[in-house]
Amino acid sequence: MTNKLKYFIGNWKMFGNLASLKNISQIHRFINANKKIKKSSKIILCVPNTLIYFYTNSMRLKSISIGGQNFNKNENHGPFTGSINASMLKDVGANYVILGHSENRFEGESNKVIKKKIESALKQNLKVIFCIGESLKEKSKKKTLSVIKKQIKESLSKTFNLNNIIIAYEPVWSIGSGKIPKEKDLRKTFKYIKKEFKKIFKKKYDPVVLYGGSVNTSNISNFSSISEINGFLIGGASQSAKKFIDIIKNYYK
Ligand code: PGA
């Protein structure tokens, strides 16, 4: 993973069908027509599992990487109705996976389970987009930094290949709400994440850290001046190719 690129990652969540694959072609056309953006950005779309094989089998566009959004904590195959594991995701051609998203944490996913999943993803050579972030209650109690530290400490291990992990800071209160953190808070949090990461893992390594939560075509310009932000995890707005493209365009304006 490199900090020389800006990451624009779409999280389609439980949206999208075969017809939505045309959105991917549209984004691809835009990227290829814009040399400067193509050179400086990395585009990853985390789509529903149902679309991954079709994409990798019949589209496979060079400028776009594809990922999943979660998988079962069990590394081996087994009687887990409705689930897939990391190897099944890799098998259909995914290269990335989102893990630790707050929507999954709401359903009971603990830091311990997330750690197991990250381990299993890395074993399969899947790159991980690891989500962290505080709830509104934690924010109001001024616990943002301690919550983040705990999530990093309990979900990552010094033995993991940190090069294959992208961190996405997504304040839970910001996801889908239209609210974004103040610039000064963001600067402070991003500096803290990068510093803690080095401290915990005793490495000079500068992690790729993204912002996620209500990123849209108009607020994206607020983030451009914050150099610590290495990119964005975009939920709702990524379901529209036009909005996703406009976010990228406006970022570089
Ligand atoms: P949002 O979602 O952009 O719709 O707020 C972000 C996310 O859940 O990753």
mmCIF file of C-alpha atoms and ligand atoms in Angstrom:
data_model
loop_
_atom_site.group_PDB
_atom_site.id
_atom_site.type_symbol
_atom_site.label_atom_id
_atom_site.label_comp_id
_atom_site.label_asym_id
_atom_site.label_seq_id
_atom_site.Cartn_x
_atom_site.Cartn_y
_atom_site.Cartn_z
ATOM 1 C CA MET A 1 0.000 0.000 0.000
ATOM 2 C CA THR A 2 1.376 3.368 -0.825
ATOM 3 C CA ASN A 3 0.677 6.834 0.440
ATOM 4 C CA LYS A 4 1.616 8.295 -2.891
ATOM 5 C CA LEU A 5 -1.892 7.618 -4.181
ATOM 6 C CA LYS A 6 -5.297 8.899 -3.075
ATOM 7 C CA TYR A 7 -7.766 6.092 -2.493
ATOM 8 C CA PHE A 8 -11.402 6.330 -3.530
ATOM 9 C CA ILE A 9 -13.160 3.248 -2.267
ATOM 10 C CA GLY A 10 -16.836 2.593 -2.860
ATOM 11 C CA ASN A 11 -18.830 0.608 -0.333
ATOM 12 C CA TRP A 12 -22.005 -0.376 -2.185
ATOM 13 C CA LYS A 13 -23.426 -2.076 0.928
ATOM 14 C CA MET A 14 -26.545 -4.180 0.168
ATOM 15 C CA PHE A 15 -27.306 -2.350 -3.079
ATOM 16 C CA GLY A 16 -26.681 -3.232 -6.681
ATOM 17 C CA ASN A 17 -27.657 -5.903 -9.198
ATOM 18 C CA LEU A 18 -26.293 -7.037 -12.547
ATOM 19 C CA ALA A 19 -27.577 -3.839 -14.152
ATOM 20 C CA SER A 20 -25.414 -1.787 -11.764
ATOM 21 C CA LEU A 21 -22.273 -3.189 -13.358
ATOM 22 C CA LYS A 22 -22.633 -0.468 -15.987
ATOM 23 C CA ASN A 23 -21.715 2.006 -13.203
ATOM 24 C CA ILE A 24 -18.321 0.330 -13.013
ATOM 25 C CA SER A 25 -17.764 0.774 -16.767
ATOM 26 C CA GLN A 26 -18.762 4.426 -16.470
ATOM 27 C CA ILE A 27 -16.268 5.043 -13.656
ATOM 28 C CA HIS A 28 -13.604 3.202 -15.625
ATOM 29 C CA ARG A 29 -14.202 5.385 -18.700
ATOM 30 C CA PHE A 30 -13.886 8.509 -16.592
ATOM 31 C CA ILE A 31 -10.631 7.386 -14.983
ATOM 32 C CA ASN A 32 -9.075 6.404 -18.288
ATOM 33 C CA ALA A 33 -9.994 9.719 -19.854
ATOM 34 C CA ASN A 34 -8.254 11.658 -17.058
ATOM 35 C CA LYS A 35 -4.556 10.912 -17.073
ATOM 36 C CA LYS A 36 -3.709 13.032 -14.041
ATOM 37 C CA ILE A 37 -6.417 11.453 -11.898
ATOM 38 C CA LYS A 38 -5.539 7.983 -13.156
ATOM 39 C CA LYS A 39 -1.919 8.473 -12.153
ATOM 40 C CA SER A 40 -2.636 9.792 -8.694
ATOM 41 C CA SER A 41 -5.607 7.700 -7.562
ATOM 42 C CA LYS A 42 -6.499 4.152 -6.673
ATOM 43 C CA ILE A 43 -10.110 3.150 -7.271
ATOM 44 C CA ILE A 44 -11.549 0.175 -5.413
ATOM 45 C CA LEU A 45 -15.203 -0.866 -5.491
ATOM 46 C CA CYS A 46 -16.493 -3.120 -2.736
ATOM 47 C CA VAL A 47 -19.613 -4.566 -4.275
ATOM 48 C CA PRO A 48 -22.070 -7.266 -3.149
ATOM 49 C CA ASN A 49 -20.683 -10.802 -3.406
ATOM 50 C CA THR A 50 -23.264 -11.600 -6.090
ATOM 51 C CA LEU A 51 -21.525 -9.261 -8.555
ATOM 52 C CA ILE A 52 -17.879 -10.098 -8.003
ATOM 53 C CA TYR A 53 -17.556 -13.125 -10.252
ATOM 54 C CA PHE A 54 -19.395 -11.514 -13.107
ATOM 55 C CA TYR A 55 -17.045 -8.557 -12.863
ATOM 56 C CA THR A 56 -13.821 -10.529 -12.670
ATOM 57 C CA ASN A 57 -14.937 -13.001 -15.316
ATOM 58 C CA SER A 58 -16.312 -10.692 -17.952
ATOM 59 C CA MET A 59 -15.257 -7.115 -17.214
ATOM 60 C CA ARG A 60 -11.934 -7.027 -15.364
ATOM 61 C CA LEU A 61 -11.152 -3.372 -15.991
ATOM 62 C CA LYS A 62 -7.540 -2.468 -15.353
ATOM 63 C CA SER A 63 -8.059 0.810 -13.521
ATOM 64 C CA ILE A 64 -10.540 -0.572 -11.011
ATOM 65 C CA SER A 65 -9.949 -3.093 -8.228
ATOM 66 C CA ILE A 66 -12.768 -5.101 -6.786
ATOM 67 C CA GLY A 67 -13.521 -6.106 -3.215
ATOM 68 C CA GLY A 68 -16.075 -7.693 -0.914
ATOM 69 C CA GLN A 69 -17.644 -6.230 2.209
ATOM 70 C CA ASN A 70 -17.298 -8.907 4.878
ATOM 71 C CA PHE A 71 -17.176 -12.670 5.354
ATOM 72 C CA ASN A 72 -17.683 -15.340 7.997
ATOM 73 C CA LYS A 73 -15.122 -15.554 10.795
ATOM 74 C CA ASN A 74 -14.539 -19.249 10.181
ATOM 75 C CA GLU A 75 -11.563 -19.778 7.992
ATOM 76 C CA ASN A 76 -12.568 -23.301 7.024
ATOM 77 C CA HIS A 77 -15.618 -24.358 5.103
ATOM 78 C CA GLY A 78 -18.518 -25.489 7.281
ATOM 79 C CA PRO A 79 -22.215 -25.511 8.017
ATOM 80 C CA PHE A 80 -22.774 -21.744 8.112
ATOM 81 C CA THR A 81 -25.871 -21.108 6.055
ATOM 82 C CA GLY A 82 -25.765 -17.893 4.078
ATOM 83 C CA SER A 83 -22.077 -17.256 4.688
ATOM 84 C CA ILE A 84 -18.900 -17.268 2.671
ATOM 85 C CA ASN A 85 -15.312 -17.357 3.939
ATOM 86 C CA ALA A 86 -12.207 -15.436 2.889
ATOM 87 C CA SER A 87 -11.013 -18.129 0.488
ATOM 88 C CA MET A 88 -14.371 -18.112 -1.336
ATOM 89 C CA LEU A 89 -14.124 -14.360 -1.773
ATOM 90 C CA LYS A 90 -10.594 -14.705 -3.129
ATOM 91 C CA ASP A 91 -11.682 -17.557 -5.371
ATOM 92 C CA VAL A 92 -14.169 -15.372 -7.270
ATOM 93 C CA GLY A 93 -11.524 -12.716 -7.833
ATOM 94 C CA ALA A 94 -11.836 -10.177 -5.021
ATOM 95 C CA ASN A 95 -8.592 -8.457 -4.040
ATOM 96 C CA TYR A 96 -9.893 -6.373 -1.147
ATOM 97 C CA VAL A 97 -12.373 -6.736 1.687
ATOM 98 C CA ILE A 98 -13.931 -4.282 4.142
ATOM 99 C CA LEU A 99 -13.739 -5.579 7.720
ATOM 100 C CA GLY A 100 -14.902 -4.113 11.030
ATOM 101 C CA HIS A 101 -17.554 -1.880 9.499
ATOM 102 C CA SER A 102 -19.783 -0.372 12.180
ATOM 103 C CA GLU A 103 -22.859 -1.900 10.527
ATOM 104 C CA ASN A 104 -21.295 -5.305 11.222
ATOM 105 C CA ARG A 105 -20.119 -4.276 14.683
ATOM 106 C CA PHE A 106 -23.781 -3.395 15.449
ATOM 107 C CA GLU A 107 -24.632 -7.008 14.764
ATOM 108 C CA GLY A 108 -22.204 -8.145 17.413
ATOM 109 C CA GLU A 109 -18.847 -8.267 15.672
ATOM 110 C CA SER A 110 -16.182 -7.738 18.364
ATOM 111 C CA ASN A 111 -12.567 -6.605 17.987
ATOM 112 C CA LYS A 112 -11.567 -10.211 18.659
ATOM 113 C CA VAL A 113 -13.711 -11.526 15.804
ATOM 114 C CA ILE A 114 -12.468 -8.751 13.516
ATOM 115 C CA LYS A 115 -8.871 -9.742 14.309
ATOM 116 C CA LYS A 116 -9.643 -13.329 13.323
ATOM 117 C CA LYS A 117 -11.180 -12.131 10.067
ATOM 118 C CA ILE A 118 -8.224 -9.877 9.260
ATOM 119 C CA GLU A 119 -5.881 -12.796 9.830
ATOM 120 C CA SER A 120 -7.935 -14.975 7.546
ATOM 121 C CA ALA A 121 -8.104 -12.281 4.828
ATOM 122 C CA LEU A 122 -4.341 -11.739 4.881
ATOM 123 C CA LYS A 123 -3.748 -15.481 4.625
ATOM 124 C CA GLN A 124 -5.803 -15.453 1.427
ATOM 125 C CA ASN A 125 -3.880 -12.485 0.092
ATOM 126 C CA LEU A 126 -6.864 -10.202 0.380
ATOM 127 C CA LYS A 127 -6.038 -6.611 1.257
ATOM 128 C CA VAL A 128 -8.048 -5.338 4.183
ATOM 129 C CA ILE A 129 -9.949 -2.075 4.588
ATOM 130 C CA PHE A 130 -10.202 -2.030 8.371
ATOM 131 C CA CYS A 131 -12.885 0.305 9.766
ATOM 132 C CA ILE A 132 -12.606 2.061 13.094
ATOM 133 C CA GLY A 133 -14.526 4.919 14.678
ATOM 134 C CA GLU A 134 -16.406 6.157 17.700
ATOM 135 C CA SER A 135 -20.157 6.317 18.332
ATOM 136 C CA LEU A 136 -21.959 9.573 19.097
ATOM 137 C CA LYS A 137 -22.091 8.678 22.785
ATOM 138 C CA GLU A 138 -18.351 8.002 22.859
ATOM 139 C CA LYS A 139 -17.710 11.268 21.036
ATOM 140 C CA SER A 140 -19.786 13.239 23.506
ATOM 141 C CA LYS A 141 -17.814 11.651 26.353
ATOM 142 C CA LYS A 142 -14.611 12.721 24.552
ATOM 143 C CA LYS A 143 -13.554 9.114 24.122
ATOM 144 C CA THR A 144 -12.821 9.220 20.378
ATOM 145 C CA LEU A 145 -9.081 8.652 20.641
ATOM 146 C CA SER A 146 -9.236 5.960 23.311
ATOM 147 C CA VAL A 147 -11.908 4.038 21.374
ATOM 148 C CA ILE A 148 -9.819 4.141 18.221
ATOM 149 C CA LYS A 149 -6.708 3.047 20.060
ATOM 150 C CA LYS A 150 -8.528 0.068 21.565
ATOM 151 C CA GLN A 151 -9.944 -0.959 18.186
ATOM 152 C CA ILE A 152 -6.481 -0.842 16.582
ATOM 153 C CA LYS A 153 -4.752 -2.619 19.462
ATOM 154 C CA GLU A 154 -7.321 -5.388 19.810
ATOM 155 C CA SER A 155 -7.902 -6.058 16.111
ATOM 156 C CA LEU A 156 -4.397 -5.935 14.690
ATOM 157 C CA SER A 157 -1.341 -7.988 15.535
ATOM 158 C CA LYS A 158 2.323 -7.148 15.153
ATOM 159 C CA THR A 159 2.634 -10.274 13.047
ATOM 160 C CA PHE A 160 0.206 -9.004 10.378
ATOM 161 C CA ASN A 161 1.567 -7.659 7.138
ATOM 162 C CA LEU A 162 0.570 -4.076 7.809
ATOM 163 C CA ASN A 163 1.357 -3.209 4.210
ATOM 164 C CA ASN A 164 -1.822 -5.002 3.244
ATOM 165 C CA ILE A 165 -4.037 -3.096 5.637
ATOM 166 C CA ILE A 166 -5.781 0.202 4.932
ATOM 167 C CA ILE A 167 -7.396 1.922 7.896
ATOM 168 C CA ALA A 168 -10.717 3.674 7.383
ATOM 169 C CA TYR A 169 -11.654 6.119 10.103
ATOM 170 C CA GLU A 170 -15.449 6.259 10.038
ATOM 171 C CA PRO A 171 -17.127 8.000 12.964
ATOM 172 C CA VAL A 172 -20.297 5.955 13.466
ATOM 173 C CA TRP A 173 -22.407 9.115 13.929
ATOM 174 C CA SER A 174 -21.287 10.324 10.536
ATOM 175 C CA ILE A 175 -22.233 7.261 8.481
ATOM 176 C CA GLY A 176 -25.311 7.977 6.374
ATOM 177 C CA SER A 177 -26.210 10.997 8.538
ATOM 178 C CA GLY A 178 -24.962 13.883 6.390
ATOM 179 C CA LYS A 179 -22.764 15.014 9.295
ATOM 180 C CA ILE A 180 -18.991 15.217 9.047
ATOM 181 C CA PRO A 181 -16.383 15.987 11.718
ATOM 182 C CA LYS A 182 -14.872 19.456 12.086
ATOM 183 C CA GLU A 183 -11.614 19.970 10.216
ATOM 184 C CA LYS A 184 -9.635 20.521 13.394
ATOM 185 C CA ASP A 185 -10.992 17.296 14.930
ATOM 186 C CA LEU A 186 -10.149 15.376 11.775
ATOM 187 C CA ARG A 187 -6.583 16.647 11.724
ATOM 188 C CA LYS A 188 -6.156 15.694 15.356
ATOM 189 C CA THR A 189 -7.652 12.220 14.903
ATOM 190 C CA PHE A 190 -5.643 11.419 11.772
ATOM 191 C CA LYS A 191 -2.387 12.533 13.381
ATOM 192 C CA TYR A 192 -3.248 10.419 16.391
ATOM 193 C CA ILE A 193 -4.042 7.301 14.340
ATOM 194 C CA LYS A 194 -0.760 7.531 12.439
ATOM 195 C CA LYS A 195 1.245 8.187 15.597
ATOM 196 C CA GLU A 196 -0.413 5.373 17.567
ATOM 197 C CA PHE A 197 0.045 2.975 14.702
ATOM 198 C CA LYS A 198 3.781 3.567 14.722
ATOM 199 C CA LYS A 199 3.898 3.357 18.506
ATOM 200 C CA ILE A 200 1.931 0.120 18.767
ATOM 201 C CA PHE A 201 3.701 -1.634 15.932
ATOM 202 C CA LYS A 202 7.100 -0.109 16.559
ATOM 203 C CA LYS A 203 7.526 0.527 12.870
ATOM 204 C CA LYS A 204 8.338 3.618 10.905
ATOM 205 C CA TYR A 205 5.621 2.545 8.515
ATOM 206 C CA ASP A 206 3.189 5.297 7.607
ATOM 207 C CA PRO A 207 -0.237 3.663 7.283
ATOM 208 C CA VAL A 208 -2.800 4.522 4.636
ATOM 209 C CA VAL A 209 -5.688 6.101 6.538
ATOM 210 C CA LEU A 210 -8.981 6.980 4.877
ATOM 211 C CA TYR A 211 -11.934 9.020 5.991
ATOM 212 C CA GLY A 212 -15.446 7.616 5.650
ATOM 213 C CA GLY A 213 -18.872 8.942 6.637
ATOM 214 C CA SER A 214 -21.277 11.025 4.524
ATOM 215 C CA VAL A 215 -18.654 11.935 1.932
ATOM 216 C CA ASN A 216 -20.484 13.607 -0.949
ATOM 217 C CA THR A 217 -19.913 15.727 -4.035
ATOM 218 C CA SER A 218 -20.042 19.022 -2.139
ATOM 219 C CA ASN A 219 -18.251 18.267 1.139
ATOM 220 C CA ILE A 220 -15.323 16.449 -0.521
ATOM 221 C CA SER A 221 -13.585 19.807 -1.076
ATOM 222 C CA ASN A 222 -13.423 20.281 2.735
ATOM 223 C CA PHE A 223 -11.096 17.305 2.922
ATOM 224 C CA SER A 224 -8.691 18.195 0.117
ATOM 225 C CA SER A 225 -6.541 20.418 2.323
ATOM 226 C CA ILE A 226 -6.022 17.784 5.024
ATOM 227 C CA SER A 227 -2.857 16.073 3.845
ATOM 228 C CA GLU A 228 -3.042 13.312 6.489
ATOM 229 C CA ILE A 229 -6.150 11.898 4.770
ATOM 230 C CA ASN A 230 -5.021 9.352 2.186
ATOM 231 C CA GLY A 231 -8.422 8.788 0.643
ATOM 232 C CA PHE A 232 -12.070 8.029 1.249
ATOM 233 C CA LEU A 233 -14.476 5.190 1.913
ATOM 234 C CA ILE A 234 -17.696 6.267 0.251
ATOM 235 C CA GLY A 235 -21.000 4.553 1.021
ATOM 236 C CA GLY A 236 -24.310 6.014 -0.188
ATOM 237 C CA ALA A 237 -22.796 8.268 -2.850
ATOM 238 C CA SER A 238 -20.868 5.387 -4.418
ATOM 239 C CA GLN A 239 -24.088 3.757 -5.567
ATOM 240 C CA SER A 240 -24.327 6.387 -8.291
ATOM 241 C CA ALA A 241 -21.529 6.430 -10.866
ATOM 242 C CA LYS A 242 -22.129 10.151 -11.459
ATOM 243 C CA LYS A 243 -21.820 11.027 -7.770
ATOM 244 C CA PHE A 244 -18.749 8.834 -7.322
ATOM 245 C CA ILE A 245 -17.085 10.440 -10.361
ATOM 246 C CA ASP A 246 -18.030 13.956 -9.210
ATOM 247 C CA ILE A 247 -16.511 13.271 -5.790
ATOM 248 C CA ILE A 248 -13.206 12.374 -7.455
ATOM 249 C CA LYS A 249 -13.427 15.352 -9.828
ATOM 250 C CA ASN A 250 -14.212 17.798 -7.034
ATOM 251 C CA TYR A 251 -11.447 16.444 -4.844
ATOM 252 C CA TYR A 252 -8.864 17.378 -7.458
ATOM 253 C CA LYS A 253 -10.463 20.724 -8.394
HETATM 254 P P1 PGA B 1 -21.861 6.795 3.877
HETATM 255 O O1 PGA B 1 -21.275 5.383 4.324
HETATM 256 O O2 PGA B 1 -20.891 7.394 2.904
HETATM 257 O O3 PGA B 1 -23.177 6.464 3.265
HETATM 258 O O4 PGA B 1 -21.985 7.630 5.107
HETATM 259 C C1 PGA B 1 -19.912 5.178 4.530
HETATM 260 C C2 PGA B 1 -19.682 3.757 4.932
HETATM 261 O O5 PGA B 1 -20.565 3.169 5.555
HETATM 262 O O6 PGA B 1 -18.623 3.175 4.625
#
